[in-house]
Every structure is written in structure tokens, then in C-alpha cells.
Amino acid sequence: MSNATPPTNLGWKKWVIGSRPRTLPAAVVPVMVGAACASASNPVWWRVSLAMIVSLALQVGVNYANDYSDG
């Protein structure tokens, strides 16, 4: 009998670390500034939300692509 510990499933943790959460403000701030500038003319908030989601998705995607190209 061996005393080996069973492998833990930490796959999701690698994905979170790979997304580099510390870089996400670079995606959020421009959308927030744009929404603040547009707030005087009654912006369509679903578009602001969609822009935020797309901005975050692009940032995370670029982070993954960068890690992939680094090897």
C-alpha cells in the first residue's frame, strides 16, 4: 500500500491565474469612463453592460493567447 494522496482537481485555479486578474482594470476603466461621459445623454445601459462583458472577454482572451505564445 502506498500513502500517495489523491490528485486534487485544481484545473479551474490555473484558468483563473492564467486570466491574470490584476490586468482586468485595464479593460474595465475605459468602459467606465465612456459610460460616465455618456451619462449626461442618457446612455442605453444594456449597451454599457455588453461593452463591459466584451471588454473583459477580450482582455482575458489576449492574456490566454499571450501565455500560449510564451509556451
mmCIF file of N, CA and C in Angstrom:
data_model
loop_
_atom_site.group_PDB
_atom_site.id
_atom_site.type_symbol
_atom_site.label_atom_id
_atom_site.label_comp_id
_atom_site.label_asym_id
_atom_site.label_seq_id
_atom_site.Cartn_x
_atom_site.Cartn_y
_atom_site.Cartn_z
ATOM 1 N N MET A 1 0.835 -1.180 0.000
ATOM 2 C CA MET A 1 0.000 0.000 0.000
ATOM 3 C C MET A 1 0.881 1.244 0.000
ATOM 4 N N SER A 2 0.501 2.156 -0.808
ATOM 5 C CA SER A 2 1.243 3.416 -0.828
ATOM 6 C C SER A 2 0.425 4.490 -0.126
ATOM 7 N N ASN A 3 1.115 5.459 0.368
ATOM 8 C CA ASN A 3 0.464 6.564 1.064
ATOM 9 C C ASN A 3 0.302 7.775 0.155
ATOM 10 N N ALA A 4 0.157 7.532 -1.120
ATOM 11 C CA ALA A 4 0.024 8.640 -2.070
ATOM 12 C C ALA A 4 -1.321 9.330 -1.869
ATOM 13 N N THR A 5 -1.266 10.622 -1.911
ATOM 14 C CA THR A 5 -2.511 11.377 -1.778
ATOM 15 C C THR A 5 -3.196 11.442 -3.136
ATOM 16 N N PRO A 6 -4.507 11.431 -3.138
ATOM 17 C CA PRO A 6 -5.206 11.505 -4.421
ATOM 18 C C PRO A 6 -5.004 12.878 -5.061
ATOM 19 N N PRO A 7 -4.916 12.911 -6.376
ATOM 20 C CA PRO A 7 -4.709 14.207 -7.035
ATOM 21 C C PRO A 7 -5.924 15.110 -6.837
ATOM 22 N N THR A 8 -5.644 16.351 -6.594
ATOM 23 C CA THR A 8 -6.733 17.314 -6.441
ATOM 24 C C THR A 8 -6.988 17.979 -7.781
ATOM 25 N N ASN A 9 -8.215 18.333 -8.013
ATOM 26 C CA ASN A 9 -8.595 18.956 -9.275
ATOM 27 C C ASN A 9 -8.495 20.470 -9.130
ATOM 28 N N LEU A 10 -7.360 21.017 -9.492
ATOM 29 C CA LEU A 10 -7.142 22.460 -9.405
ATOM 30 C C LEU A 10 -7.107 23.095 -10.789
ATOM 31 N N GLY A 11 -7.746 22.464 -11.751
ATOM 32 C CA GLY A 11 -7.735 22.992 -13.105
ATOM 33 C C GLY A 11 -8.318 24.389 -13.207
ATOM 34 N N TRP A 12 -9.400 24.643 -12.472
ATOM 35 C CA TRP A 12 -10.033 25.967 -12.529
ATOM 36 C C TRP A 12 -9.120 27.036 -11.973
ATOM 37 N N LYS A 13 -8.295 26.677 -11.007
ATOM 38 C CA LYS A 13 -7.379 27.653 -10.414
ATOM 39 C C LYS A 13 -6.337 28.112 -11.433
ATOM 40 N N LYS A 14 -5.881 27.188 -12.256
ATOM 41 C CA LYS A 14 -4.920 27.544 -13.301
ATOM 42 C C LYS A 14 -5.547 28.495 -14.312
ATOM 43 N N TRP A 15 -6.830 28.282 -14.624
ATOM 44 C CA TRP A 15 -7.517 29.167 -15.567
ATOM 45 C C TRP A 15 -7.668 30.566 -14.981
ATOM 46 N N VAL A 16 -7.977 30.648 -13.692
ATOM 47 C CA VAL A 16 -8.126 31.962 -13.047
ATOM 48 C C VAL A 16 -6.786 32.677 -13.003
ATOM 49 N N ILE A 17 -5.727 31.977 -12.644
ATOM 50 C CA ILE A 17 -4.396 32.582 -12.608
ATOM 51 C C ILE A 17 -3.970 32.996 -14.011
ATOM 52 N N GLY A 18 -4.286 32.158 -15.008
ATOM 53 C CA GLY A 18 -3.933 32.464 -16.390
ATOM 54 C C GLY A 18 -4.661 33.673 -16.945
ATOM 55 N N SER A 19 -5.828 33.974 -16.389
ATOM 56 C CA SER A 19 -6.575 35.149 -16.863
ATOM 57 C C SER A 19 -5.955 36.451 -16.372
ATOM 58 N N ARG A 20 -5.023 36.346 -15.440
ATOM 59 C CA ARG A 20 -4.320 37.500 -14.864
ATOM 60 C C ARG A 20 -5.290 38.586 -14.387
ATOM 61 N N PRO A 21 -5.993 38.329 -13.290
ATOM 62 C CA PRO A 21 -6.994 39.282 -12.794
ATOM 63 C C PRO A 21 -6.432 40.676 -12.520
ATOM 64 N N ARG A 22 -5.153 40.791 -12.272
ATOM 65 C CA ARG A 22 -4.588 42.115 -11.979
ATOM 66 C C ARG A 22 -4.588 43.020 -13.213
ATOM 67 N N THR A 23 -4.764 42.442 -14.412
ATOM 68 C CA THR A 23 -4.800 43.258 -15.628
ATOM 69 C C THR A 23 -6.214 43.655 -16.028
ATOM 70 N N LEU A 24 -7.218 43.151 -15.349
ATOM 71 C CA LEU A 24 -8.601 43.421 -15.745
ATOM 72 C C LEU A 24 -9.017 44.884 -15.597
ATOM 73 N N PRO A 25 -8.455 45.649 -14.666
ATOM 74 C CA PRO A 25 -8.806 47.076 -14.648
ATOM 75 C C PRO A 25 -8.467 47.796 -15.952
ATOM 76 N N ALA A 26 -7.494 47.287 -16.702
ATOM 77 C CA ALA A 26 -7.163 47.894 -17.993
ATOM 78 C C ALA A 26 -8.311 47.749 -18.981
ATOM 79 N N ALA A 27 -9.190 46.791 -18.760
ATOM 80 C CA ALA A 27 -10.359 46.610 -19.619
ATOM 81 C C ALA A 27 -11.585 47.323 -19.064
ATOM 82 N N VAL A 28 -11.676 47.421 -17.749
ATOM 83 C CA VAL A 28 -12.873 47.980 -17.113
ATOM 84 C C VAL A 28 -12.878 49.502 -17.134
ATOM 85 N N VAL A 29 -11.758 50.112 -16.856
ATOM 86 C CA VAL A 29 -11.697 51.572 -16.707
ATOM 87 C C VAL A 29 -12.130 52.322 -17.965
ATOM 88 N N PRO A 30 -11.674 51.958 -19.164
ATOM 89 C CA PRO A 30 -12.134 52.712 -20.339
ATOM 90 C C PRO A 30 -13.647 52.640 -20.555
ATOM 91 N N VAL A 31 -14.249 51.491 -20.260
ATOM 92 C CA VAL A 31 -15.700 51.367 -20.407
ATOM 93 C C VAL A 31 -16.405 52.234 -19.373
ATOM 94 N N MET A 32 -15.889 52.259 -18.148
ATOM 95 C CA MET A 32 -16.497 53.090 -17.108
ATOM 96 C C MET A 32 -16.376 54.574 -17.441
ATOM 97 N N VAL A 33 -15.234 54.982 -17.967
ATOM 98 C CA VAL A 33 -15.053 56.387 -18.350
ATOM 99 C C VAL A 33 -16.006 56.742 -19.486
ATOM 100 N N GLY A 34 -16.128 55.862 -20.463
ATOM 101 C CA GLY A 34 -17.057 56.108 -21.559
ATOM 102 C C GLY A 34 -18.494 56.184 -21.080
ATOM 103 N N ALA A 35 -18.866 55.316 -20.157
ATOM 104 C CA ALA A 35 -20.223 55.348 -19.606
ATOM 105 C C ALA A 35 -20.453 56.619 -18.799
ATOM 106 N N ALA A 36 -19.435 57.064 -18.074
ATOM 107 C CA ALA A 36 -19.568 58.302 -17.301
ATOM 108 C C ALA A 36 -19.735 59.499 -18.227
ATOM 109 N N CYS A 37 -18.992 59.522 -19.320
ATOM 110 C CA CYS A 37 -19.131 60.622 -20.283
ATOM 111 C C CYS A 37 -20.495 60.592 -20.958
ATOM 112 N N ALA A 38 -21.013 59.403 -21.202
ATOM 113 C CA ALA A 38 -22.299 59.270 -21.880
ATOM 114 C C ALA A 38 -23.480 59.439 -20.936
ATOM 115 N N SER A 39 -23.232 59.452 -19.634
ATOM 116 C CA SER A 39 -24.341 59.515 -18.677
ATOM 117 C C SER A 39 -25.132 60.808 -18.779
ATOM 118 N N ALA A 40 -24.539 61.856 -19.309
ATOM 119 C CA ALA A 40 -25.262 63.121 -19.463
ATOM 120 C C ALA A 40 -26.326 63.027 -20.550
ATOM 121 N N SER A 41 -26.160 62.093 -21.476
ATOM 122 C CA SER A 41 -27.121 61.985 -22.579
ATOM 123 C C SER A 41 -27.938 60.695 -22.504
ATOM 124 N N ASN A 42 -28.173 60.211 -21.296
ATOM 125 C CA ASN A 42 -28.990 59.013 -21.070
ATOM 126 C C ASN A 42 -28.544 57.820 -21.915
ATOM 127 N N PRO A 43 -27.437 57.188 -21.538
ATOM 128 C CA PRO A 43 -26.942 56.048 -22.320
ATOM 129 C C PRO A 43 -27.872 54.838 -22.186
ATOM 130 N N VAL A 44 -27.759 53.947 -23.124
ATOM 131 C CA VAL A 44 -28.501 52.689 -23.073
ATOM 132 C C VAL A 44 -27.659 51.729 -22.231
ATOM 133 N N TRP A 45 -28.142 51.405 -21.031
ATOM 134 C CA TRP A 45 -27.319 50.682 -20.070
ATOM 135 C C TRP A 45 -27.047 49.247 -20.473
ATOM 136 N N TRP A 46 -27.910 48.643 -21.275
ATOM 137 C CA TRP A 46 -27.598 47.281 -21.706
ATOM 138 C C TRP A 46 -26.397 47.296 -22.646
ATOM 139 N N ARG A 47 -26.220 48.397 -23.369
ATOM 140 C CA ARG A 47 -25.044 48.502 -24.240
ATOM 141 C C ARG A 47 -23.773 48.694 -23.413
ATOM 142 N N VAL A 48 -23.889 49.435 -22.338
ATOM 143 C CA VAL A 48 -22.742 49.612 -21.441
ATOM 144 C C VAL A 48 -22.358 48.262 -20.835
ATOM 145 N N SER A 49 -23.361 47.503 -20.406
ATOM 146 C CA SER A 49 -23.099 46.177 -19.838
ATOM 147 C C SER A 49 -22.471 45.252 -20.873
ATOM 148 N N LEU A 50 -22.990 45.299 -22.085
ATOM 149 C CA LEU A 50 -22.435 44.471 -23.152
ATOM 150 C C LEU A 50 -20.999 44.878 -23.470
ATOM 151 N N ALA A 51 -20.738 46.174 -23.488
ATOM 152 C CA ALA A 51 -19.373 46.655 -23.730
ATOM 153 C C ALA A 51 -18.430 46.179 -22.626
ATOM 154 N N MET A 52 -18.907 46.162 -21.383
ATOM 155 C CA MET A 52 -18.084 45.697 -20.262
ATOM 156 C C MET A 52 -17.766 44.210 -20.414
ATOM 157 N N ILE A 53 -18.764 43.419 -20.768
ATOM 158 C CA ILE A 53 -18.554 41.977 -20.933
ATOM 159 C C ILE A 53 -17.573 41.703 -22.074
ATOM 160 N N VAL A 54 -17.763 42.386 -23.198
ATOM 161 C CA VAL A 54 -16.874 42.192 -24.350
ATOM 162 C C VAL A 54 -15.455 42.636 -24.012
ATOM 163 N N SER A 55 -15.337 43.753 -23.326
ATOM 164 C CA SER A 55 -14.022 44.264 -22.949
ATOM 165 C C SER A 55 -13.281 43.273 -22.047
ATOM 166 N N LEU A 56 -13.979 42.735 -21.057
ATOM 167 C CA LEU A 56 -13.358 41.755 -20.161
ATOM 168 C C LEU A 56 -13.005 40.469 -20.907
ATOM 169 N N ALA A 57 -13.893 40.023 -21.786
ATOM 170 C CA ALA A 57 -13.625 38.799 -22.544
ATOM 171 C C ALA A 57 -12.409 38.970 -23.452
ATOM 172 N N LEU A 58 -12.299 40.121 -24.089
ATOM 173 C CA LEU A 58 -11.136 40.373 -24.941
ATOM 174 C C LEU A 58 -9.848 40.413 -24.127
ATOM 175 N N GLN A 59 -9.886 41.052 -22.966
ATOM 176 C CA GLN A 59 -8.689 41.138 -22.124
ATOM 177 C C GLN A 59 -8.245 39.754 -21.669
ATOM 178 N N VAL A 60 -9.191 38.950 -21.205
ATOM 179 C CA VAL A 60 -8.854 37.599 -20.751
ATOM 180 C C VAL A 60 -8.366 36.754 -21.925
ATOM 181 N N GLY A 61 -9.008 36.881 -23.075
ATOM 182 C CA GLY A 61 -8.580 36.134 -24.257
ATOM 183 C C GLY A 61 -7.170 36.488 -24.690
ATOM 184 N N VAL A 62 -6.845 37.764 -24.654
ATOM 185 C CA VAL A 62 -5.487 38.197 -25.006
ATOM 186 C C VAL A 62 -4.481 37.670 -23.990
ATOM 187 N N ASN A 63 -4.855 37.649 -22.716
ATOM 188 C CA ASN A 63 -3.955 37.104 -21.695
ATOM 189 C C ASN A 63 -3.686 35.623 -21.944
ATOM 190 N N TYR A 64 -4.740 34.859 -22.278
ATOM 191 C CA TYR A 64 -4.549 33.434 -22.581
ATOM 192 C C TYR A 64 -3.691 33.255 -23.831
ATOM 193 N N ALA A 65 -3.943 34.047 -24.862
ATOM 194 C CA ALA A 65 -3.157 33.946 -26.097
ATOM 195 C C ALA A 65 -1.693 34.274 -25.837
ATOM 196 N N ASN A 66 -1.440 35.255 -24.992
ATOM 197 C CA ASN A 66 -0.069 35.625 -24.657
ATOM 198 C C ASN A 66 0.628 34.482 -23.925
ATOM 199 N N ASP A 67 -0.066 33.877 -22.965
ATOM 200 C CA ASP A 67 0.523 32.744 -22.253
ATOM 201 C C ASP A 67 0.773 31.571 -23.198
ATOM 202 N N TYR A 68 -0.139 31.344 -24.137
ATOM 203 C CA TYR A 68 0.022 30.249 -25.097
ATOM 204 C C TYR A 68 1.239 30.482 -25.986
ATOM 205 N N SER A 69 1.413 31.723 -26.432
ATOM 206 C CA SER A 69 2.542 32.010 -27.322
ATOM 207 C C SER A 69 3.880 31.972 -26.585
ATOM 208 N N ASP A 70 3.846 32.186 -25.272
ATOM 209 C CA ASP A 70 5.077 32.103 -24.487
ATOM 210 C C ASP A 70 5.534 30.661 -24.303
ATOM 211 N N GLY A 71 4.622 29.742 -24.459
ATOM 212 C CA GLY A 71 4.979 28.323 -24.352
ATOM 213 C C GLY A 71 4.746 27.825 -23.034
#
